[in-house]
PDB file of N, CA and C in Angstrom:
ATOM      1  N   MET B   1     108.390  94.477  89.428  1.00  0.00           N
ATOM      2  CA  MET B   1     107.008  94.696  89.964  1.00  0.00           C
ATOM      3  C   MET B   1     106.023  93.514  89.711  1.00  0.00           C
ATOM      4  N   LYS B   2     105.196  93.220  90.576  1.00  0.00           N
ATOM      5  CA  LYS B   2     104.237  92.172  90.393  1.00  0.00           C
ATOM      6  C   LYS B   2     103.143  92.651  89.352  1.00  0.00           C
ATOM      7  N   GLU B   3     102.500  91.536  88.806  1.00  0.00           N
ATOM      8  CA  GLU B   3     101.473  91.918  87.776  1.00  0.00           C
ATOM      9  C   GLU B   3     100.255  92.552  88.541  1.00  0.00           C
ATOM     10  N   MET B   4      99.708  93.455  87.908  1.00  0.00           N
ATOM     11  CA  MET B   4      98.512  94.211  88.538  1.00  0.00           C
ATOM     12  C   MET B   4      97.315  93.292  88.496  1.00  0.00           C
ATOM     13  N   SER B   5      96.549  93.253  89.583  1.00  0.00           N
ATOM     14  CA  SER B   5      95.289  92.547  89.687  1.00  0.00           C
ATOM     15  C   SER B   5      94.231  93.257  88.947  1.00  0.00           C
ATOM     16  N   LYS B   6      93.108  92.561  88.839  1.00  0.00           N
ATOM     17  CA  LYS B   6      91.905  93.116  88.136  1.00  0.00           C
ATOM     18  C   LYS B   6      91.524  94.532  88.833  1.00  0.00           C
ATOM     19  N   ASN B   7      91.516  94.434  90.175  1.00  0.00           N
ATOM     20  CA  ASN B   7      91.153  95.614  90.986  1.00  0.00           C
ATOM     21  C   ASN B   7      92.193  96.763  90.801  1.00  0.00           C
ATOM     22  N   ASP B   8      93.485  96.401  90.767  1.00  0.00           N
ATOM     23  CA  ASP B   8      94.455  97.400  90.489  1.00  0.00           C
ATOM     24  C   ASP B   8      94.357  98.041  89.188  1.00  0.00           C
ATOM     25  N   LEU B   9      94.056  97.282  88.132  1.00  0.00           N
ATOM     26  CA  LEU B   9      93.766  97.816  86.806  1.00  0.00           C
ATOM     27  C   LEU B   9      92.606  98.735  86.815  1.00  0.00           C
ATOM     28  N   GLN B  10      91.630  98.358  87.446  1.00  0.00           N
ATOM     29  CA  GLN B  10      90.394  99.210  87.402  1.00  0.00           C
ATOM     30  C   GLN B  10      90.754 100.525  88.246  1.00  0.00           C
ATOM     31  N   ALA B  11      91.358 100.419  89.433  1.00  0.00           N
ATOM     32  CA  ALA B  11      91.838 101.711  90.067  1.00  0.00           C
ATOM     33  C   ALA B  11      92.738 102.459  89.309  1.00  0.00           C
ATOM     34  N   PHE B  12      93.616 101.954  88.587  1.00  0.00           N
ATOM     35  CA  PHE B  12      94.520 102.664  87.713  1.00  0.00           C
ATOM     36  C   PHE B  12      93.786 103.335  86.562  1.00  0.00           C
ATOM     37  N   SER B  13      92.850 102.728  86.097  1.00  0.00           N
ATOM     38  CA  SER B  13      91.958 103.229  85.084  1.00  0.00           C
ATOM     39  C   SER B  13      91.115 104.448  85.563  1.00  0.00           C
ATOM     40  N   GLU B  14      90.595 104.320  86.763  1.00  0.00           N
ATOM     41  CA  GLU B  14      89.873 105.422  87.385  1.00  0.00           C
ATOM     42  C   GLU B  14      90.769 106.557  87.680  1.00  0.00           C
ATOM     43  N   ALA B  15      91.924 106.228  88.167  1.00  0.00           N
ATOM     44  CA  ALA B  15      92.841 107.352  88.520  1.00  0.00           C
ATOM     45  C   ALA B  15      93.327 108.217  87.260  1.00  0.00           C
ATOM     46  N   GLN B  16      93.251 107.582  86.277  1.00  0.00           N
ATOM     47  CA  GLN B  16      93.618 108.408  85.047  1.00  0.00           C
ATOM     48  C   GLN B  16      92.625 109.551  84.707  1.00  0.00           C
ATOM     49  N   THR B  17      91.360 109.320  85.098  1.00  0.00           N
ATOM     50  CA  THR B  17      90.435 110.280  84.742  1.00  0.00           C
ATOM     51  C   THR B  17      89.858 111.135  85.888  1.00  0.00           C
ATOM     52  N   ASP B  18      90.105 110.668  87.075  1.00  0.00           N
ATOM     53  CA  ASP B  18      89.433 111.352  88.278  1.00  0.00           C
ATOM     54  C   ASP B  18      90.526 111.726  89.211  1.00  0.00           C
ATOM     55  N   LEU B  19      90.788 113.097  89.255  1.00  0.00           N
ATOM     56  CA  LEU B  19      91.886 113.589  90.116  1.00  0.00           C
ATOM     57  C   LEU B  19      91.730 113.265  91.551  1.00  0.00           C
ATOM     58  N   GLU B  20      90.600 113.495  92.076  1.00  0.00           N
ATOM     59  CA  GLU B  20      90.251 113.130  93.529  1.00  0.00           C
ATOM     60  C   GLU B  20      90.473 111.719  93.767  1.00  0.00           C
ATOM     61  N   PHE B  21      90.031 110.920  92.939  1.00  0.00           N
ATOM     62  CA  PHE B  21      90.243 109.454  93.099  1.00  0.00           C
ATOM     63  C   PHE B  21      91.671 109.089  93.118  1.00  0.00           C
ATOM     64  N   LYS B  22      92.403 109.765  92.163  1.00  0.00           N
ATOM     65  CA  LYS B  22      93.922 109.607  92.076  1.00  0.00           C
ATOM     66  C   LYS B  22      94.546 110.010  93.401  1.00  0.00           C
ATOM     67  N   LYS B  23      94.248 111.072  94.048  1.00  0.00           N
ATOM     68  CA  LYS B  23      94.865 111.566  95.177  1.00  0.00           C
ATOM     69  C   LYS B  23      94.551 110.522  96.434  1.00  0.00           C
ATOM     70  N   ALA B  24      93.345 110.178  96.505  1.00  0.00           N
ATOM     71  CA  ALA B  24      92.851 109.128  97.561  1.00  0.00           C
ATOM     72  C   ALA B  24      93.671 107.863  97.316  1.00  0.00           C
ATOM     73  N   TYR B  25      93.734 107.395  96.114  1.00  0.00           N
ATOM     74  CA  TYR B  25      94.407 106.141  95.755  1.00  0.00           C
ATOM     75  C   TYR B  25      95.839 106.150  96.216  1.00  0.00           C
ATOM     76  N   GLU B  26      96.524 107.284  95.895  1.00  0.00           N
ATOM     77  CA  GLU B  26      97.889 107.392  96.299  1.00  0.00           C
ATOM     78  C   GLU B  26      98.141 107.449  97.792  1.00  0.00           C
ATOM     79  N   ALA B  27      97.263 108.143  98.483  1.00  0.00           N
ATOM     80  CA  ALA B  27      97.339 108.226  99.881  1.00  0.00           C
ATOM     81  C   ALA B  27      97.084 106.868 100.485  1.00  0.00           C
ATOM     82  N   GLU B  28      96.169 106.054 100.053  1.00  0.00           N
ATOM     83  CA  GLU B  28      96.000 104.757 100.495  1.00  0.00           C
ATOM     84  C   GLU B  28      97.191 103.816 100.276  1.00  0.00           C
ATOM     85  N   LEU B  29      97.764 103.990  99.079  1.00  0.00           N
ATOM     86  CA  LEU B  29      99.042 103.174  98.816  1.00  0.00           C
ATOM     87  C   LEU B  29     100.068 103.418  99.753  1.00  0.00           C
ATOM     88  N   LEU B  30     100.286 104.776 100.101  1.00  0.00           N
ATOM     89  CA  LEU B  30     101.298 105.187 101.089  1.00  0.00           C
ATOM     90  C   LEU B  30     101.006 104.567 102.394  1.00  0.00           C
ATOM     91  N   ARG B  31      99.794 104.666 102.832  1.00  0.00           N
ATOM     92  CA  ARG B  31      99.392 104.146 104.076  1.00  0.00           C
ATOM     93  C   ARG B  31      99.706 102.702 104.249  1.00  0.00           C
ATOM     94  N   LEU B  32      99.304 101.935 103.176  1.00  0.00           N
ATOM     95  CA  LEU B  32      99.540 100.490 103.242  1.00  0.00           C
ATOM     96  C   LEU B  32     101.101 100.179 103.221  1.00  0.00           C
ATOM     97  N   GLU B  33     101.859 100.965 102.549  1.00  0.00           N
ATOM     98  CA  GLU B  33     103.351 100.762 102.528  1.00  0.00           C
ATOM     99  C   GLU B  33     103.903 101.014 103.939  1.00  0.00           C
ATOM    100  N   LEU B  34     103.373 101.959 104.621  1.00  0.00           N
ATOM    101  CA  LEU B  34     103.835 102.187 106.104  1.00  0.00           C
ATOM    102  C   LEU B  34     103.426 101.093 107.007  1.00  0.00           C
ATOM    103  N   VAL B  35     102.247 100.500 106.719  1.00  0.00           N
ATOM    104  CA  VAL B  35     101.864  99.336 107.516  1.00  0.00           C
ATOM    105  C   VAL B  35     102.789  98.129 107.187  1.00  0.00           C
ATOM    106  N   ASP B  36     103.051  97.912 105.798  1.00  0.00           N
ATOM    107  CA  ASP B  36     103.994  96.820 105.530  1.00  0.00           C
ATOM    108  C   ASP B  36     105.441  97.095 106.067  1.00  0.00           C
ATOM    109  N   LEU B  37     105.835  98.370 106.114  1.00  0.00           N
ATOM    110  CA  LEU B  37     107.162  98.665 106.672  1.00  0.00           C
ATOM    111  C   LEU B  37     107.249  98.189 108.139  1.00  0.00           C
ATOM    112  N   LEU B  38     106.252  98.585 108.892  1.00  0.00           N
ATOM    113  CA  LEU B  38     106.272  98.227 110.327  1.00  0.00           C
ATOM    114  C   LEU B  38     106.259  96.823 110.541  1.00  0.00           C
ATOM    115  N   LEU B  39     105.309  96.117 109.780  1.00  0.00           N
ATOM    116  CA  LEU B  39     105.217  94.640 109.837  1.00  0.00           C
ATOM    117  C   LEU B  39     106.480  93.908 109.505  1.00  0.00           C
ATOM    118  N   SER B  40     107.132  94.362 108.552  1.00  0.00           N
ATOM    119  CA  SER B  40     108.363  93.805 108.100  1.00  0.00           C
ATOM    120  C   SER B  40     109.515  94.042 109.171  1.00  0.00           C
ATOM    121  N   LEU B  41     109.511  95.133 109.801  1.00  0.00           N
ATOM    122  CA  LEU B  41     110.406  95.461 110.861  1.00  0.00           C
ATOM    123  C   LEU B  41     110.096  94.511 112.066  1.00  0.00           C
ATOM    124  N   ARG B  42     108.920  94.308 112.413  1.00  0.00           N
ATOM    125  CA  ARG B  42     108.553  93.473 113.615  1.00  0.00           C
ATOM    126  C   ARG B  42     108.813  91.970 113.172  1.00  0.00           C
ATOM    127  N   GLU B  43     108.597  91.516 111.962  1.00  0.00           N
ATOM    128  CA  GLU B  43     108.832  90.157 111.571  1.00  0.00           C
ATOM    129  C   GLU B  43     110.305  89.889 111.525  1.00  0.00           C
ATOM    130  N   GLU B  44     111.098  90.875 111.214  1.00  0.00           N
ATOM    131  CA  GLU B  44     112.599  90.680 111.265  1.00  0.00           C
ATOM    132  C   GLU B  44     113.219  90.423 112.672  1.00  0.00           C
ATOM    133  N   THR B  45     112.412  90.961 113.727  1.00  0.00           N
ATOM    134  CA  THR B  45     112.805  90.791 115.076  1.00  0.00           C
ATOM    135  C   THR B  45     112.276  89.410 115.617  1.00  0.00           C
ATOM    136  N   GLY B  46     111.235  88.932 115.014  1.00  0.00           N
ATOM    137  CA  GLY B  46     110.678  87.685 115.551  1.00  0.00           C
ATOM    138  C   GLY B  46     109.834  87.835 116.774  1.00  0.00           C
ATOM    139  N   LEU B  47     109.544  89.104 117.148  1.00  0.00           N
ATOM    140  CA  LEU B  47     108.886  89.457 118.322  1.00  0.00           C
ATOM    141  C   LEU B  47     107.363  89.560 118.100  1.00  0.00           C
ATOM    142  N   ASN B  48     106.680  89.242 119.188  1.00  0.00           N
ATOM    143  CA  ASN B  48     105.123  89.676 119.116  1.00  0.00           C
ATOM    144  C   ASN B  48     104.976  91.124 119.333  1.00  0.00           C
ATOM    145  N   GLN B  49     103.719  91.591 119.219  1.00  0.00           N
ATOM    146  CA  GLN B  49     103.551  93.118 119.322  1.00  0.00           C
ATOM    147  C   GLN B  49     103.993  93.703 120.684  1.00  0.00           C
ATOM    148  N   LYS B  50     103.686  92.876 121.726  1.00  0.00           N
ATOM    149  CA  LYS B  50     104.042  93.415 122.984  1.00  0.00           C
ATOM    150  C   LYS B  50     105.520  93.588 123.216  1.00  0.00           C
ATOM    151  N   ALA B  51     106.348  92.493 122.851  1.00  0.00           N
ATOM    152  CA  ALA B  51     107.684  92.509 123.006  1.00  0.00           C
ATOM    153  C   ALA B  51     108.324  93.511 122.018  1.00  0.00           C
ATOM    154  N   PHE B  52     107.832  93.645 120.775  1.00  0.00           N
ATOM    155  CA  PHE B  52     108.323  94.606 119.890  1.00  0.00           C
ATOM    156  C   PHE B  52     108.107  95.973 120.370  1.00  0.00           C
ATOM    157  N   ALA B  53     106.965  96.306 120.963  1.00  0.00           N
ATOM    158  CA  ALA B  53     106.614  97.675 121.516  1.00  0.00           C
ATOM    159  C   ALA B  53     107.620  97.980 122.602  1.00  0.00           C
ATOM    160  N   GLU B  54     107.907  96.960 123.495  1.00  0.00           N
ATOM    161  CA  GLU B  54     108.893  97.273 124.582  1.00  0.00           C
ATOM    162  C   GLU B  54     110.219  97.552 124.011  1.00  0.00           C
ATOM    163  N   ARG B  55     110.515  96.746 123.013  1.00  0.00           N
ATOM    164  CA  ARG B  55     111.950  96.887 122.449  1.00  0.00           C
ATOM    165  C   ARG B  55     112.092  98.328 121.808  1.00  0.00           C
ATOM    166  N   VAL B  56     111.111  98.794 121.189  1.00  0.00           N
ATOM    167  CA  VAL B  56     111.232 100.129 120.379  1.00  0.00           C
ATOM    168  C   VAL B  56     110.788 101.331 121.327  1.00  0.00           C
ATOM    169  N   GLY B  57     110.282 100.991 122.554  1.00  0.00           N
ATOM    170  CA  GLY B  57     109.819 102.074 123.595  1.00  0.00           C
ATOM    171  C   GLY B  57     108.625 102.697 123.201  1.00  0.00           C
ATOM    172  N   LYS B  58     107.705 102.023 122.652  1.00  0.00           N
ATOM    173  CA  LYS B  58     106.475 102.655 122.259  1.00  0.00           C
ATOM    174  C   LYS B  58     105.245 101.730 122.886  1.00  0.00           C
ATOM    175  N   PRO B  59     104.118 102.330 123.141  1.00  0.00           N
ATOM    176  CA  PRO B  59     102.998 101.570 123.656  1.00  0.00           C
ATOM    177  C   PRO B  59     102.583 100.557 122.606  1.00  0.00           C
ATOM    178  N   ARG B  60     102.193  99.252 123.130  1.00  0.00           N
ATOM    179  CA  ARG B  60     101.608  98.275 122.257  1.00  0.00           C
ATOM    180  C   ARG B  60     100.434  98.722 121.432  1.00  0.00           C
ATOM    181  N   SER B  61      99.684  99.575 122.003  1.00  0.00           N
ATOM    182  CA  SER B  61      98.446 100.119 121.308  1.00  0.00           C
ATOM    183  C   SER B  61      98.956 100.958 120.050  1.00  0.00           C
ATOM    184  N   THR B  62     100.034 101.577 120.114  1.00  0.00           N
ATOM    185  CA  THR B  62     100.488 102.298 118.992  1.00  0.00           C
ATOM    186  C   THR B  62     100.917 101.355 117.876  1.00  0.00           C
ATOM    187  N   ILE B  63     101.668 100.353 118.212  1.00  0.00           N
ATOM    188  CA  ILE B  63     102.101  99.443 117.246  1.00  0.00           C
ATOM    189  C   ILE B  63     100.813  98.688 116.608  1.00  0.00           C
ATOM    190  N   CYS B  64      99.875  98.333 117.419  1.00  0.00           N
ATOM    191  CA  CYS B  64      98.721  97.636 116.986  1.00  0.00           C
ATOM    192  C   CYS B  64      97.856  98.545 116.014  1.00  0.00           C
ATOM    193  N   ARG B  65      97.692  99.805 116.313  1.00  0.00           N
ATOM    194  CA  ARG B  65      96.991 100.681 115.519  1.00  0.00           C
ATOM    195  C   ARG B  65      97.617 100.977 114.134  1.00  0.00           C
ATOM    196  N   ILE B  66      99.033 101.012 114.245  1.00  0.00           N
ATOM    197  CA  ILE B  66      99.749 101.142 112.966  1.00  0.00           C
ATOM    198  C   ILE B  66      99.571  99.922 112.025  1.00  0.00           C
ATOM    199  N   GLU B  67      99.675  98.722 112.687  1.00  0.00           N
ATOM    200  CA  GLU B  67      99.608  97.443 111.960  1.00  0.00           C
ATOM    201  C   GLU B  67      98.144  97.332 111.391  1.00  0.00           C
ATOM    202  N   LYS B  68      97.145  97.681 112.116  1.00  0.00           N
ATOM    203  CA  LYS B  68      95.736  97.613 111.637  1.00  0.00           C
ATOM    204  C   LYS B  68      95.460  98.572 110.652  1.00  0.00           C
ATOM    205  N   GLY B  69      96.260  99.633 110.481  1.00  0.00           N
ATOM    206  CA  GLY B  69      96.037 100.707 109.573  1.00  0.00           C
ATOM    207  C   GLY B  69      95.048 101.753 109.973  1.00  0.00           C
ATOM    208  N   THR B  70      94.846 101.836 111.331  1.00  0.00           N
ATOM    209  CA  THR B  70      93.949 102.865 111.840  1.00  0.00           C
ATOM    210  C   THR B  70      94.677 103.998 112.318  1.00  0.00           C
ATOM    211  N   MET B  71      96.061 104.025 112.341  1.00  0.00           N
ATOM    212  CA  MET B  71      96.876 105.049 112.666  1.00  0.00           C
ATOM    213  C   MET B  71      97.997 105.280 111.602  1.00  0.00           C
ATOM    214  N   GLU B  72      97.984 106.458 111.117  1.00  0.00           N
ATOM    215  CA  GLU B  72      99.251 106.761 110.182  1.00  0.00           C
ATOM    216  C   GLU B  72     100.299 107.356 110.874  1.00  0.00           C
ATOM    217  N   PRO B  73     101.411 106.522 110.944  1.00  0.00           N
ATOM    218  CA  PRO B  73     102.602 107.074 111.765  1.00  0.00           C
ATOM    219  C   PRO B  73     103.282 108.160 111.131  1.00  0.00           C
ATOM    220  N   SER B  74     103.806 108.997 111.891  1.00  0.00           N
ATOM    221  CA  SER B  74     104.603 110.096 111.351  1.00  0.00           C
ATOM    222  C   SER B  74     105.944 109.691 110.900  1.00  0.00           C
ATOM    223  N   LEU B  75     106.645 110.409 110.149  1.00  0.00           N
ATOM    224  CA  LEU B  75     107.985 110.033 109.803  1.00  0.00           C
ATOM    225  C   LEU B  75     108.854 109.987 111.089  1.00  0.00           C
ATOM    226  N   GLY B  76     108.646 110.944 111.974  1.00  0.00           N
ATOM    227  CA  GLY B  76     109.378 111.021 113.234  1.00  0.00           C
ATOM    228  C   GLY B  76     109.195 109.729 113.963  1.00  0.00           C
ATOM    229  N   LEU B  77     107.978 109.231 114.030  1.00  0.00           N
ATOM    230  CA  LEU B  77     107.669 107.860 114.850  1.00  0.00           C
ATOM    231  C   LEU B  77     108.348 106.729 114.185  1.00  0.00           C
ATOM    232  N   LEU B  78     108.337 106.763 112.856  1.00  0.00           N
ATOM    233  CA  LEU B  78     108.937 105.598 112.131  1.00  0.00           C
ATOM    234  C   LEU B  78     110.481 105.739 112.359  1.00  0.00           C
ATOM    235  N   GLU B  79     110.960 106.941 112.322  1.00  0.00           N
ATOM    236  CA  GLU B  79     112.471 107.090 112.545  1.00  0.00           C
ATOM    237  C   GLU B  79     112.821 106.575 113.977  1.00  0.00           C
ATOM    238  N   GLU B  80     112.030 106.861 114.989  1.00  0.00           N
ATOM    239  CA  GLU B  80     112.355 106.431 116.299  1.00  0.00           C
ATOM    240  C   GLU B  80     112.316 104.986 116.488  1.00  0.00           C
ATOM    241  N   ILE B  81     111.373 104.378 115.763  1.00  0.00           N
ATOM    242  CA  ILE B  81     111.239 102.803 115.803  1.00  0.00           C
ATOM    243  C   ILE B  81     112.394 102.171 115.084  1.00  0.00           C
ATOM    244  N   ALA B  82     112.691 102.718 113.860  1.00  0.00           N
ATOM    245  CA  ALA B  82     113.890 102.175 113.127  1.00  0.00           C
ATOM    246  C   ALA B  82     115.156 102.366 113.932  1.00  0.00           C
ATOM    247  N   PHE B  83     115.370 103.533 114.573  1.00  0.00           N
ATOM    248  CA  PHE B  83     116.603 103.810 115.316  1.00  0.00           C
ATOM    249  C   PHE B  83     116.649 102.852 116.495  1.00  0.00           C
ATOM    250  N   ALA B  84     115.653 102.553 117.191  1.00  0.00           N
ATOM    251  CA  ALA B  84     115.657 101.587 118.305  1.00  0.00           C
ATOM    252  C   ALA B  84     116.051 100.195 117.875  1.00  0.00           C
ATOM    253  N   LEU B  85     115.865  99.845 116.543  1.00  0.00           N
ATOM    254  CA  LEU B  85     116.185  98.575 115.963  1.00  0.00           C
ATOM    255  C   LEU B  85     117.599  98.655 115.308  1.00  0.00           C
ATOM    256  N   GLY B  86     118.317  99.756 115.441  1.00  0.00           N
ATOM    257  CA  GLY B  86     119.624  99.839 114.792  1.00  0.00           C
ATOM    258  C   GLY B  86     119.553 100.164 113.214  1.00  0.00           C
ATOM    259  N   LYS B  87     118.362 100.690 112.790  1.00  0.00           N
ATOM    260  CA  LYS B  87     118.086 100.986 111.466  1.00  0.00           C
ATOM    261  C   LYS B  87     117.846 102.465 111.273  1.00  0.00           C
ATOM    262  N   ARG B  88     117.724 102.843 109.968  1.00  0.00           N
ATOM    263  CA  ARG B  88     117.345 104.206 109.755  1.00  0.00           C
ATOM    264  C   ARG B  88     116.375 104.133 108.543  1.00  0.00           C
ATOM    265  N   ILE B  89     115.440 105.209 108.362  1.00  0.00           N
ATOM    266  CA  ILE B  89     114.452 105.322 107.368  1.00  0.00           C
ATOM    267  C   ILE B  89     115.191 106.026 106.180  1.00  0.00           C
ATOM    268  N   THR B  90     114.942 105.511 104.939  1.00  0.00           N
ATOM    269  CA  THR B  90     115.312 106.168 103.759  1.00  0.00           C
ATOM    270  C   THR B  90     114.106 106.586 102.996  1.00  0.00           C
ATOM    271  N   VAL B  91     114.219 107.601 102.241  1.00  0.00           N
ATOM    272  CA  VAL B  91     113.077 108.114 101.427  1.00  0.00           C
ATOM    273  C   VAL B  91     113.435 108.158  99.883  1.00  0.00           C
ATOM    274  N   GLY B  92     112.494 107.805  99.207  1.00  0.00           N
ATOM    275  CA  GLY B  92     112.784 107.763  97.684  1.00  0.00           C
ATOM    276  C   GLY B  92     111.475 108.156  96.978  1.00  0.00           C
ATOM    277  N   THR B  93     111.589 108.215  95.643  1.00  0.00           N
ATOM    278  CA  THR B  93     110.403 108.339  94.824  1.00  0.00           C
ATOM    279  C   THR B  93     110.290 107.277  93.785  1.00  0.00           C
ATOM    280  N   VAL B  94     109.043 107.058  93.301  1.00  0.00           N
ATOM    281  CA  VAL B  94     108.799 106.100  92.267  1.00  0.00           C
ATOM    282  C   VAL B  94     107.846 106.762  91.251  1.00  0.00           C
ATOM    283  N   GLU B  95     107.842 106.255  90.088  1.00  0.00           N
ATOM    284  CA  GLU B  95     106.883 106.721  89.164  1.00  0.00           C
ATOM    285  C   GLU B  95     105.460 106.446  89.588  1.00  0.00           C
ATOM    286  N   LEU B  96     104.451 107.236  89.368  1.00  0.00           N
ATOM    287  CA  LEU B  96     103.049 106.983  89.664  1.00  0.00           C
ATOM    288  C   LEU B  96     102.610 105.974  88.709  1.00  0.00           C
ATOM    289  N   TYR B  97     101.919 105.006  89.161  1.00  0.00           N
ATOM    290  CA  TYR B  97     101.202 104.027  88.322  1.00  0.00           C
ATOM    291  C   TYR B  97     102.090 103.353  87.334  1.00  0.00           C
ATOM    292  N   GLU B  98     103.100 102.724  87.909  1.00  0.00           N
ATOM    293  CA  GLU B  98     103.946 101.818  86.980  1.00  0.00           C
ATOM    294  C   GLU B  98     103.075 100.777  86.503  1.00  0.00           C
ATOM    295  N   THR B  99     103.032 100.527  85.202  1.00  0.00           N
ATOM    296  CA  THR B  99     102.048  99.483  84.646  1.00  0.00           C
ATOM    297  C   THR B  99     102.849  98.336  84.185  1.00  0.00           C
ATOM    298  N   THR B 100     104.090  98.003  84.597  1.00  0.00           N
ATOM    299  CA  THR B 100     104.794  96.979  84.210  1.00  0.00           C
ATOM    300  C   THR B 100     103.985  95.665  84.537  1.00  0.00           C
ATOM    301  N   GLN B 101     103.807  94.829  83.606  1.00  0.00           N
ATOM    302  CA  GLN B 101     103.173  93.540  83.791  1.00  0.00           C
ATOM    303  C   GLN B 101     103.985  92.438  83.127  1.00  0.00           C
ATOM    304  N   ALA B 102     103.634  91.300  83.587  1.00  0.00           N
ATOM    305  CA  ALA B 102     104.396  90.150  83.121  1.00  0.00           C
ATOM    306  C   ALA B 102     103.899  89.990  81.639  1.00  0.00           C
ATOM    307  N   GLU B 103     104.866  89.759  80.694  1.00  0.00           N
ATOM    308  CA  GLU B 103     104.486  89.698  79.312  1.00  0.00           C
ATOM    309  C   GLU B 103     104.588  88.306  78.716  1.00  0.00           C
TER     310      GLU B 103
END
C-alpha cells in the first residue's frame, strides 16, 4: 500500500472519532475505486470514450458520468461492461483504514 498523504492521515484521524465522517469517507473511497476501475478497463482497451461506449453497448454519456464521478454505477452495470470486454467483476474485502506506511 502506498504511503498515506497528509490529507489521508487527517481524514483517517477524523474517521476514528466521527462515525458520520467515517461513513462518508468510506463511501467516497468506494466511489473513487469504481471510477478507477472503469478508467483502467478503458485504458486497457486503448479506446476513447465514444469507441469504448460502443464496444460495451452503453451510451457515451454513461461512461463519461462514471469517469467524472457524477454517476455511481451499479454492480449490474459494471458486470455488463466487464462481460462485454470478456472479463468479470470480483468482490472482496479489505481492512478499514490500513495504516501501513513506508518505514
